Amino acid sequence: MRTSIATVCLSGTLEEKLQAAATAGFDGVEIFEQDLIVSPNSPEATAALAAGLGLSLDLYQPFRDFEGVDEEQFAASLARAEAKFQLMKRMGVSTILLCSNVATATIDDDEVVVDQLRRLGDLAEKYDVDVAYEALAWGRFVSEYDRAWDLVKAADHPRIGTCLDSFHILSRGTDLSRIAEIPGEKIFFLQLADAPALSMDVLSWSRHHRVFPGEGAWDLTDFLTRVALTGYAGPVSLEVFNDSFRQADTQRTALDGLRSLRWLEADVSAARAGSDRVRLDLHPLPQVSEPRGIDYVELSTDDLGALTRQIHQLGFRFVGFHRTKPHVQLWRRGQARIVVTESTDSAIDPAVPVAESASPAADSAASGTHLRGIGFAVDEADAAMERALLLSATEVPREQAHDEEVLRGVYAPDGSEVFFGDGTGEDPQWTGEFGTVPDDRQSTIDHINLAQPAHHYDEAVLFYTSLLALNALPSQDVPSPSGLVRSQVMSSADGAVRMPLNVSPDHSPNALSRGAGSPGETYPEHVAIACDDIFTAAMTAVARGLKFLAVPQNYYEDLAARFDLAPELLDRLREHNILYDRDDRGEFLHFYTSTIGSVFFEMVERRTGYLGFGAPNAPVRLAAQYRRNSES
């Protein structure tokens, strides 16, 4: 499948955008007119640069406010069009995007529009240019793809075709069935964008909130499959307007965009089931199942005593030091495993199962206590790793002795590490490198809450969706003392893996980076441990000296008003600083530790099928952490 990206998707100069697209591996680009206008390079020089980078120039865009006007205005529009055609000839671009008229249209008459499209086609023929007519979702008279197609069909000109743009179609909820009526050769261009589910005017939604496929709420697999079944064989291009993307690192955004297309291509390849109508050259990816669970969480720390003391207070048992890496140790509580790596003064030392060096793209500092990596139990680790590399993930360099378990992983967008292990439900083989400590308690890693840099939040959603087949649940905003924190859960269907991703949209681009927040508040990451008796776990923790986050009396008074709890249960909750929630499936009891560096722990007990995360209690935790941080 030929891939393309509009230069408007990326930050930087036109030259930087072309370089990033080529480095990421795109086949071509759409030239956004403003990028060319502000470039000091001539059209010929831009074309030469693209050719030297191996990029085709697939589209020149946009050409606006053309049709549905009186004859005087139309003559001026034709003159504008001819100037653009001449420019395109200088660059070797053969297709132009014509957007349905928004500002100057005064005539809502199909015959007039068809005639004007046909006359534009005659002019385009002189310059060997194809015109792709696109219905903007906010077009004055033409705002639906099917009406645009009806006009193109009626014009019946070889130089006039249509452009299908997923945003303009899906944002209006237009019936997709008529896509099947369009011959693939009359679809002159295809543009893709995803978007979160928002309630706002479509123009603002389009200009600020588009994201790459897999990062939003739409079913683009179905959309692209429908287009592929028409016989369309041209480029599959990204056109994304997004404030964060235009401020983010150009190369990272380009890589993220290509990953989205490769993931979508593989999904469509599986969905089309060998149809001979599909002319797109679709390449599959190695199939992966959802992870069976979380093998381990790895924490790096320069405060080893405080961290291991807190882990011990939560009932974890020390398994041992790694047999060849004395600065790495393993703790376990049932099937919940925590690898602790003590960092050195110069750098974070290698851990098992961790990398020898931090990612160049990592947002975290080498010092402090932070979540360094997650090991996932998967059915086929080699297939998962191959898929990750084909999706442009960067492998974590790691060394091990000849008799040690070979583990491979990649860097996540936030700089943490994701490792793939063959999960069987039993102790994985690598744990034997630390020793053996039997532990049959019913305890697992319930979920991991990850803080994401604002500019890479959508990238993280796609990363975990495409590499690990996790599902992105609807996002929600959680109030904190410093504003709203956006939270979105990545989950396997069975809930064996749950990972809320958190970011505060009101902070500067780098403010929420691996747990760093605004002055007076942090947005730390945390590891939640499941147990079968929260009160026993709390009493054990208190006996070992754990100081809980203080829960206000006001909370328990409100709890009594919201739920019909037995007085004895309410008293026990209050005594142990335990929080409570309930849904139609069951109950959720949990407590939190204080924060060390950018990490804290949560102990949870789920009763009779509760599926959530105690979201109503999050403001209580955030406020308690805020007070604790202010006092320290």
XYZ file of C-alpha atoms in Angstrom:
632
model
C 0.000 0.000 0.000
C 1.428 3.356 -1.035
C 1.535 5.681 1.949
C 1.445 9.460 1.953
C 1.176 12.266 4.504
C 0.087 15.880 4.204
C 2.810 18.302 5.211
C 0.234 20.110 7.379
C 0.382 17.147 9.788
C 3.931 17.961 10.824
C 5.754 20.761 12.598
C 8.773 22.568 11.174
C 9.737 23.919 7.785
C 8.716 22.284 4.517
C 12.234 20.927 4.115
C 12.161 19.418 7.619
C 8.762 17.895 6.942
C 9.950 16.233 3.739
C 13.010 14.865 5.493
C 10.914 13.471 8.364
C 8.415 11.840 6.000
C 11.200 10.175 4.058
C 13.039 9.017 7.179
C 9.839 7.547 8.616
C 9.334 5.547 5.424
C 6.441 7.269 3.637
C 6.228 6.864 -0.124
C 4.929 10.358 -0.823
C 3.522 13.599 0.547
C 0.709 16.058 -0.033
C 2.063 19.582 -0.404
C 0.012 21.980 1.703
C 0.021 25.297 -0.140
C 1.009 27.459 2.809
C 4.080 25.313 3.444
C 5.282 26.035 -0.089
C 4.400 29.728 0.041
C 6.510 30.361 3.143
C 9.447 28.258 1.904
C 12.507 30.098 0.563
C 13.030 27.294 -1.936
C 11.561 27.437 -5.427
C 8.932 24.902 -6.518
C 11.591 23.234 -8.656
C 13.995 22.999 -5.710
C 11.249 21.517 -3.516
C 10.467 18.927 -6.177
C 14.140 18.062 -6.498
C 14.489 17.675 -2.724
C 11.497 15.338 -2.584
C 12.829 13.277 -5.469
C 16.233 13.034 -3.830
C 14.543 11.741 -0.664
C 12.584 9.165 -2.643
C 9.227 10.903 -2.092
C 6.535 11.360 -4.709
C 4.493 14.585 -4.648
C 1.014 13.080 -4.605
C -1.275 16.079 -4.173
C -1.300 19.856 -4.152
C -3.849 21.278 -1.753
C -6.124 23.031 -1.049
C -7.918 24.878 -3.848
C -10.937 26.601 -2.312
C -14.132 28.518 -3.128
C -14.457 27.639 -6.804
C -17.925 26.389 -7.753
C -21.473 27.659 -7.244
C -20.627 31.254 -8.224
C -21.789 33.684 -10.922
C -19.969 33.966 -14.248
C -17.837 36.938 -13.272
C -16.618 35.199 -10.134
C -16.182 31.954 -12.045
C -13.870 33.598 -14.575
C -11.673 34.771 -11.696
C -11.768 31.264 -10.206
C -10.628 29.735 -13.490
C -7.739 32.199 -13.639
C -6.714 31.165 -10.110
C -6.953 27.525 -11.098
C -4.767 28.011 -14.151
C -2.073 29.651 -12.033
C -2.110 26.646 -9.704
C -1.953 24.203 -12.623
C 1.096 26.010 -13.971
C 2.740 25.820 -10.553
C 1.969 22.107 -10.313
C 3.606 21.483 -13.693
C 6.782 23.087 -12.367
C 6.729 20.671 -9.426
C 5.556 17.581 -11.265
C 2.367 17.271 -9.179
C -0.523 15.786 -11.160
C -3.462 15.982 -8.727
C -5.037 18.974 -6.979
C -7.569 18.920 -4.146
C -10.673 21.008 -4.829
C -12.663 21.661 -1.634
C -16.388 22.333 -1.860
C -17.131 26.039 -1.667
C -17.489 27.492 1.820
C -17.233 31.262 1.461
C -18.220 32.493 -2.004
C -20.937 30.110 -3.227
C -24.225 31.855 -4.016
C -25.869 29.362 -6.402
C -27.213 26.073 -5.071
C -27.915 24.541 -8.459
C -26.505 21.169 -9.498
C -26.577 22.039 -13.198
C -24.477 25.154 -12.590
C -21.971 23.267 -10.465
C -21.722 20.374 -12.942
C -21.093 22.803 -15.794
C -18.390 24.614 -13.820
C -16.680 21.342 -12.872
C -16.748 20.269 -16.498
C -15.167 23.543 -17.645
C -12.526 23.199 -14.935
C -11.815 19.725 -16.279
C -11.267 21.123 -19.763
C -8.677 23.544 -18.350
C -7.045 20.784 -16.303
C -6.735 18.653 -19.439
C -4.418 21.252 -20.969
C -2.020 20.834 -18.067
C -2.425 17.066 -17.610
C -3.858 17.638 -14.114
C -6.518 15.638 -12.259
C -8.965 17.448 -9.955
C -10.157 15.606 -6.820
C -13.400 17.221 -5.643
C -13.966 16.895 -1.896
C -17.089 17.692 0.134
C -16.016 19.690 3.185
C -18.190 18.822 6.180
C -18.982 22.528 6.553
C -19.366 23.285 2.832
C -22.030 25.891 2.111
C -24.071 23.790 -0.313
C -22.020 20.609 -0.778
C -21.105 18.984 2.537
C -21.717 15.261 1.984
C -19.464 12.896 0.025
C -22.386 11.315 -1.816
C -23.578 14.642 -3.193
C -20.027 15.473 -4.271
C -19.912 12.121 -6.059
C -23.249 12.783 -7.756
C -21.867 16.065 -9.091
C -18.640 14.425 -10.295
C -20.595 11.628 -11.943
C -22.855 14.109 -13.692
C -19.855 16.146 -14.899
C -18.572 12.967 -16.552
C -15.134 14.399 -17.267
C -11.957 12.268 -17.250
C -10.088 14.973 -15.315
C -12.733 15.371 -12.593
C -12.919 12.798 -9.809
C -13.622 12.812 -6.113
C -11.571 12.782 -2.930
C -12.829 10.778 0.014
C -11.771 12.156 3.399
C -12.674 10.056 6.427
C -13.003 13.080 8.696
C -15.475 14.951 6.514
C -17.535 11.791 6.051
C -17.483 10.257 9.534
C -17.845 13.541 11.416
C -21.237 14.028 9.781
C -22.330 10.446 10.331
C -23.076 10.027 6.630
C -24.299 6.631 5.458
C -21.251 4.824 4.051
C -23.140 2.433 1.785
C -22.857 4.652 -1.294
C -19.062 4.389 -1.284
C -19.601 1.056 -3.022
C -21.196 2.881 -5.974
C -18.046 4.870 -6.759
C -15.664 3.223 -9.255
C -12.186 3.068 -7.799
C -10.722 4.922 -10.790
C -12.968 7.915 -10.048
C -11.618 8.215 -6.510
C -8.671 10.433 -7.327
C -7.401 10.665 -3.764
C -8.003 9.226 -0.293
C -7.311 11.073 2.969
C -7.553 9.510 6.417
C -7.908 10.982 9.874
C -9.359 9.672 13.110
C -10.883 11.826 15.845
C -12.006 11.551 19.458
C -15.741 11.582 20.139
C -16.451 15.245 20.892
C -19.551 17.430 20.986
C -18.525 20.619 19.223
C -18.865 22.410 15.906
C -17.372 20.338 13.118
C -14.995 23.060 11.895
C -13.272 23.408 15.287
C -13.288 19.637 15.654
C -11.552 19.340 12.299
C -9.000 22.104 12.757
C -7.773 21.151 16.211
C -8.625 17.582 17.160
C -7.939 15.182 14.316
C -5.602 12.311 15.164
C -3.983 9.441 13.290
C -5.922 6.211 12.645
C -6.220 4.135 15.808
C -5.918 7.145 18.098
C -9.559 8.200 18.009
C -13.068 6.772 18.220
C -13.873 5.863 14.598
C -13.809 2.528 12.808
C -11.328 3.335 10.066
C -10.804 -0.339 9.309
C -14.369 -0.497 8.041
C -13.967 2.804 6.181
C -10.755 1.823 4.385
C -12.126 -1.639 3.627
C -15.123 -0.062 1.886
C -12.847 2.172 -0.176
C -10.494 -0.701 -1.012
C -13.419 -2.770 -2.314
C -14.164 -0.077 -4.923
C -10.865 -0.933 -6.602
C -9.099 2.247 -5.498
C -5.377 1.829 -6.061
C -3.902 5.239 -5.247
C -2.050 6.550 -2.204
C -3.531 6.203 1.263
C -2.731 9.536 2.833
C -2.928 11.139 6.266
C -4.414 14.616 6.638
C -4.456 15.571 10.305
C -4.934 19.004 11.814
C -3.909 18.859 15.458
C -2.444 21.548 17.704
C -0.252 19.082 19.596
C 1.112 17.454 16.440
C 2.124 20.837 15.056
C 4.198 21.518 18.170
C 5.666 18.050 18.608
C 8.920 16.635 17.291
C 8.609 16.332 13.512
C 10.303 12.964 13.190
C 8.349 11.356 16.032
C 5.057 12.533 14.577
C 5.963 11.160 11.151
C 6.865 7.779 12.638
C 3.624 7.751 14.602
C 1.706 8.504 11.417
C 3.342 5.699 9.452
C 2.722 3.277 12.333
C -0.966 4.164 12.193
C -1.147 3.372 8.470
C 0.768 0.094 8.782
C -1.519 -1.001 11.625
C -4.612 -0.026 9.634
C -3.265 -1.722 6.500
C -2.829 -4.985 8.410
C -6.348 -4.753 9.831
C -7.845 -4.187 6.386
C -5.711 -6.973 4.953
C -7.319 -9.361 7.432
C -10.817 -7.932 6.912
C -10.935 -8.124 3.129
C -10.536 -11.935 3.193
C -8.860 -12.150 -0.218
C -11.383 -10.215 -2.269
C -10.240 -9.936 -5.890
C -11.774 -6.449 -6.087
C -9.066 -4.984 -3.854
C -6.218 -3.418 -5.824
C -4.368 -1.935 -2.864
C -1.236 -3.938 -2.118
C -2.043 -4.705 1.504
C 0.626 -6.216 3.746
C -0.337 -8.102 6.915
C 1.515 -8.020 10.223
C 2.252 -10.988 12.482
C -0.955 -11.634 14.397
C -0.834 -11.171 18.156
C -3.359 -11.930 20.850
C -4.069 -9.734 23.811
C -1.549 -10.173 26.630
C -2.470 -12.814 29.179
C -1.375 -10.542 31.971
C 1.488 -8.525 33.396
C 4.636 -10.502 34.202
C 6.281 -7.744 36.184
C 6.716 -4.044 36.728
C 10.237 -2.674 36.903
C 11.072 0.358 39.023
C 14.349 2.237 38.955
C 15.370 4.115 42.067
C 18.132 6.080 43.732
C 16.295 5.705 47.078
C 16.482 1.953 47.458
C 15.778 1.838 51.172
C 12.566 3.857 51.029
C 11.223 1.998 48.002
C 11.928 -1.553 49.200
C 10.611 -0.655 52.677
C 7.295 0.375 51.148
C 7.183 -2.733 48.961
C 7.799 -4.877 52.069
C 5.061 -3.033 53.964
C 2.615 -3.983 51.217
C 3.258 -7.649 51.922
C 5.777 -8.421 49.184
C 8.407 -11.049 49.846
C 12.024 -10.553 48.824
C 13.015 -13.232 46.306
C 16.645 -12.258 45.844
C 19.254 -10.352 43.890
C 19.891 -11.221 40.283
C 22.695 -13.744 40.085
C 24.876 -11.601 37.785
C 23.505 -8.105 38.495
C 23.721 -7.364 42.213
C 21.977 -3.986 41.856
C 18.784 -5.701 40.603
C 16.369 -7.472 42.928
C 12.989 -9.197 42.680
C 10.015 -8.948 45.027
C 6.784 -10.902 44.766
C 3.314 -11.073 46.262
C 1.580 -14.068 44.744
C 1.784 -13.496 40.984
C 2.520 -9.783 41.387
C 6.224 -9.202 40.697
C 8.257 -6.032 41.074
C 11.814 -5.783 39.747
C 13.773 -3.066 41.530
C 16.894 -1.630 39.910
C 19.156 0.608 41.958
C 20.469 3.420 39.797
C 24.075 4.556 39.975
C 25.440 8.098 40.072
C 26.385 8.031 36.397
C 23.437 6.299 34.785
C 20.664 3.853 35.308
C 22.242 0.444 35.450
C 20.987 -2.431 33.330
C 18.254 -4.501 34.875
C 16.600 -7.772 34.212
C 14.517 -7.742 32.215
C 15.525 -4.228 31.211
C 17.746 -2.375 28.756
C 21.396 -1.483 29.126
C 20.735 2.164 28.346
C 17.855 4.566 28.444
C 15.989 5.482 25.283
C 17.262 8.602 23.511
C 13.608 9.649 23.323
C 12.903 9.013 26.982
C 11.237 11.846 28.825
C 12.331 10.662 32.243
C 15.462 11.639 34.082
C 17.999 8.989 35.054
C 17.684 9.840 38.753
C 14.798 9.509 41.166
C 12.306 6.692 41.512
C 10.216 5.989 38.463
C 8.516 3.225 36.529
C 11.050 1.997 34.053
C 9.377 -0.904 32.328
C 6.540 -3.414 32.093
C 6.782 -7.066 31.125
C 3.737 -8.488 29.372
C 2.886 -12.178 29.237
C 2.004 -12.949 25.607
C 1.263 -16.126 23.698
C 4.096 -15.709 21.186
C 6.859 -13.359 22.252
C 8.758 -13.621 18.962
C 5.676 -12.696 16.914
C 4.922 -9.787 19.231
C 8.473 -8.518 18.875
C 8.446 -8.882 15.083
C 5.160 -6.979 14.883
C 6.539 -4.207 17.109
C 9.587 -3.727 14.899
C 7.462 -3.676 11.731
C 5.436 -0.925 13.408
C 8.581 1.207 13.746
C 9.165 0.626 17.449
C 12.776 0.884 18.650
C 14.269 -2.204 20.266
C 15.718 -1.936 23.755
C 19.372 -3.030 23.725
C 19.932 -5.721 26.339
C 22.656 -8.148 27.224
C 22.380 -11.404 29.138
C 24.660 -14.284 29.997
C 24.556 -17.349 27.759
C 22.484 -19.319 30.288
C 19.987 -16.551 31.023
C 16.535 -16.099 29.535
C 16.524 -14.113 26.285
C 13.998 -11.300 26.662
C 13.278 -8.652 24.045
C 11.389 -5.415 24.234
C 10.872 -1.978 22.735
C 10.600 1.604 23.949
C 7.146 3.043 24.546
C 6.440 6.658 23.500
C 7.076 7.936 27.040
C 10.547 6.350 27.093
C 9.602 3.423 29.326
C 10.281 -0.130 28.219
C 7.830 -2.801 27.098
C 9.038 -6.404 27.149
C 7.348 -9.495 25.745
C 7.534 -12.774 27.626
C 5.957 -16.130 26.862
C 3.215 -16.216 29.472
C 1.927 -19.526 30.821
C 0.311 -18.408 34.069
C 3.161 -20.014 36.046
C 6.374 -18.362 37.157
C 8.274 -17.292 34.029
C 11.715 -18.778 33.550
C 13.592 -15.524 34.117
C 12.504 -15.463 37.780
C 14.815 -18.407 38.441
C 17.744 -16.044 37.906
C 16.792 -14.415 41.226
C 16.041 -17.544 43.227
C 12.854 -19.247 44.337
C 10.376 -18.114 46.976
C 7.065 -20.010 46.955
C 4.037 -17.729 47.217
C 0.545 -19.008 46.444
C -1.355 -15.938 47.632
C -4.136 -14.678 45.378
C -2.436 -11.462 44.359
C -1.651 -9.980 40.951
C -0.853 -6.637 39.355
C -4.359 -5.274 38.935
C -3.495 -2.226 36.828
C -0.735 0.254 36.083
C -1.482 3.946 35.835
C 0.912 5.709 33.437
C 1.520 9.462 33.150
C 1.919 10.548 29.531
C 3.574 13.660 28.072
C 0.797 15.755 26.568
C 2.294 15.847 23.060
C 2.619 12.064 22.886
C -0.638 10.995 24.512
C -2.340 9.980 21.253
C 0.849 8.244 20.160
C 0.726 6.137 23.330
C -2.873 5.097 22.634
C -1.916 3.873 19.154
C 1.248 2.205 20.475
C -0.605 -0.012 22.936
C -3.466 -0.630 20.506
C -1.284 -1.652 17.577
C 1.482 -3.536 19.380
C -0.464 -5.284 22.126
C -4.026 -5.411 20.745
C -5.347 -3.538 23.770
C -8.630 -1.648 23.541
C -8.886 2.074 24.222
C -11.911 2.748 26.448
C -13.667 6.143 26.377
C -11.623 8.862 28.064
C -12.811 10.901 31.025
C -11.638 13.993 32.898
C -10.800 13.713 36.604
C -10.733 16.914 38.705
C -7.593 17.667 40.713
C -6.516 20.727 42.737
C -4.655 22.058 39.675
C -7.216 21.339 36.972
C -8.631 18.441 35.005
C -6.585 15.303 34.381
C -7.518 13.437 31.205
C -7.603 9.674 31.703
C -8.086 6.876 29.189
C -7.900 3.180 29.976
C -6.101 0.688 27.726
C -7.467 -2.751 28.501
C -7.575 -6.320 27.287
C -11.063 -7.698 26.751
C -10.852 -9.933 29.810
C -9.387 -7.215 32.027
C -6.177 -9.153 32.661
C -4.289 -6.053 31.524
C -5.563 -2.609 32.536
C -3.527 0.558 32.013
C -5.063 3.993 32.557
C -3.100 6.673 30.663
C -3.226 10.079 32.341
C -2.346 13.547 31.125
C -3.338 17.031 32.179
C -4.362 18.998 29.054
C -3.765 22.342 30.731
C -0.024 21.928 31.270
C 2.767 22.984 28.989
C 4.073 20.410 26.494
C 6.709 18.971 28.794
C 5.021 19.562 32.149
C 3.552 16.117 32.523
C 6.546 14.017 31.658
C 7.089 10.778 33.575
C 5.347 12.141 36.653
C 6.489 15.774 36.670
C 3.640 18.215 37.195
C 3.145 21.838 38.075
C 4.693 23.425 41.182
C 2.975 22.059 44.261
C 1.532 19.052 42.442
C 2.799 15.996 40.638
C 1.001 13.527 38.400
C 2.785 10.365 39.457
C 2.432 6.879 38.078
C 1.257 4.026 40.203
C 1.066 0.266 40.422
C -2.140 -1.282 41.766
C -1.888 -4.662 43.500
C -4.928 -6.927 43.723
C -5.544 -8.839 46.946
C -8.385 -10.977 48.306
C -8.687 -9.225 51.697
C -8.075 -5.477 51.754
C -8.410 -5.209 55.541
C -5.789 -7.869 56.213
C -3.490 -6.162 53.723
C -4.071 -2.805 55.438
C -3.403 -4.207 58.914
C -0.217 -5.894 57.697
C 0.927 -2.640 56.145
C 0.227 -0.633 59.307
C 2.006 -3.203 61.455
C 5.054 -2.823 59.213
C 5.001 0.951 59.553
C 3.227 2.124 56.378
C 1.758 5.618 56.570
C -1.350 5.841 54.412
C -2.568 8.876 52.563
C -5.016 10.512 54.973
C -8.650 10.367 53.837
C -10.832 13.248 55.119
C -13.785 12.597 57.429
C -15.915 14.482 54.898
C -15.333 11.641 52.434
C -16.798 9.023 54.760
C -19.795 11.191 55.567
C -20.442 11.521 51.840
C -19.907 7.783 51.410
C -22.615 7.080 54.000
C -24.978 9.350 52.077
C -24.260 7.735 48.696
C -24.310 4.079 49.683
C -26.357 2.086 52.164
C -23.341 0.639 53.975
C -23.467 -1.245 57.228
C -22.137 0.967 60.059
C -19.539 -1.679 60.896
C -18.154 -1.627 57.351
C -18.092 2.160 57.278
C -16.173 2.213 60.555
C -13.628 -0.280 59.239
C -13.137 1.751 56.063
C -12.583 4.920 58.079
C -10.219 3.218 60.534
C -7.911 1.971 57.771
C -8.175 4.930 55.349
C -9.780 2.636 52.785
C -11.809 4.071 49.929
C -14.963 2.453 48.538
C -16.906 2.358 45.296
C -19.691 0.232 43.890
C -21.267 -0.438 40.502
C -23.991 -2.772 39.264
C -21.509 -5.666 39.218
C -19.773 -5.416 42.542
C -17.656 -3.461 45.002
C -14.183 -1.921 44.953
C -12.120 -1.275 48.093
C -8.683 0.324 47.887
C -6.003 2.360 49.660
C -2.953 4.317 48.543
C 0.609 4.768 49.736
C 2.587 7.975 49.720
C 4.678 8.835 46.657
C 8.367 8.031 46.323
C 9.869 9.951 43.431
C 7.136 9.700 40.823
C 5.701 6.341 41.928
C 3.137 5.248 44.490
C 1.203 2.037 45.114
C -2.439 1.152 45.442
C -3.854 -1.982 47.067
C -7.233 -3.046 45.700
C -9.881 -5.663 46.337
C -12.491 -6.287 43.645
C -15.663 -7.977 44.796
C -18.055 -9.896 42.495
C -17.029 -8.502 39.142
C -16.438 -4.771 39.671
C -14.796 -3.497 36.470
C -13.837 0.117 37.180
C -10.988 1.853 38.965
C -12.734 3.772 41.704
C -12.861 6.896 39.532
C -15.172 8.789 41.944
C -12.399 8.515 44.534
C -9.627 9.884 42.311
C -10.188 13.523 43.402
C -9.761 12.422 47.038
C -6.430 10.789 46.205
C -5.224 13.732 44.110
C -6.100 16.207 46.841
C -4.387 14.057 49.493
C -1.244 13.837 47.372
C -1.358 17.574 46.780
C -1.483 18.207 50.537
C 1.298 15.701 51.204
C 3.507 17.297 48.533
C 2.829 20.791 49.876
C 3.831 19.708 53.386
C 7.051 18.002 52.308
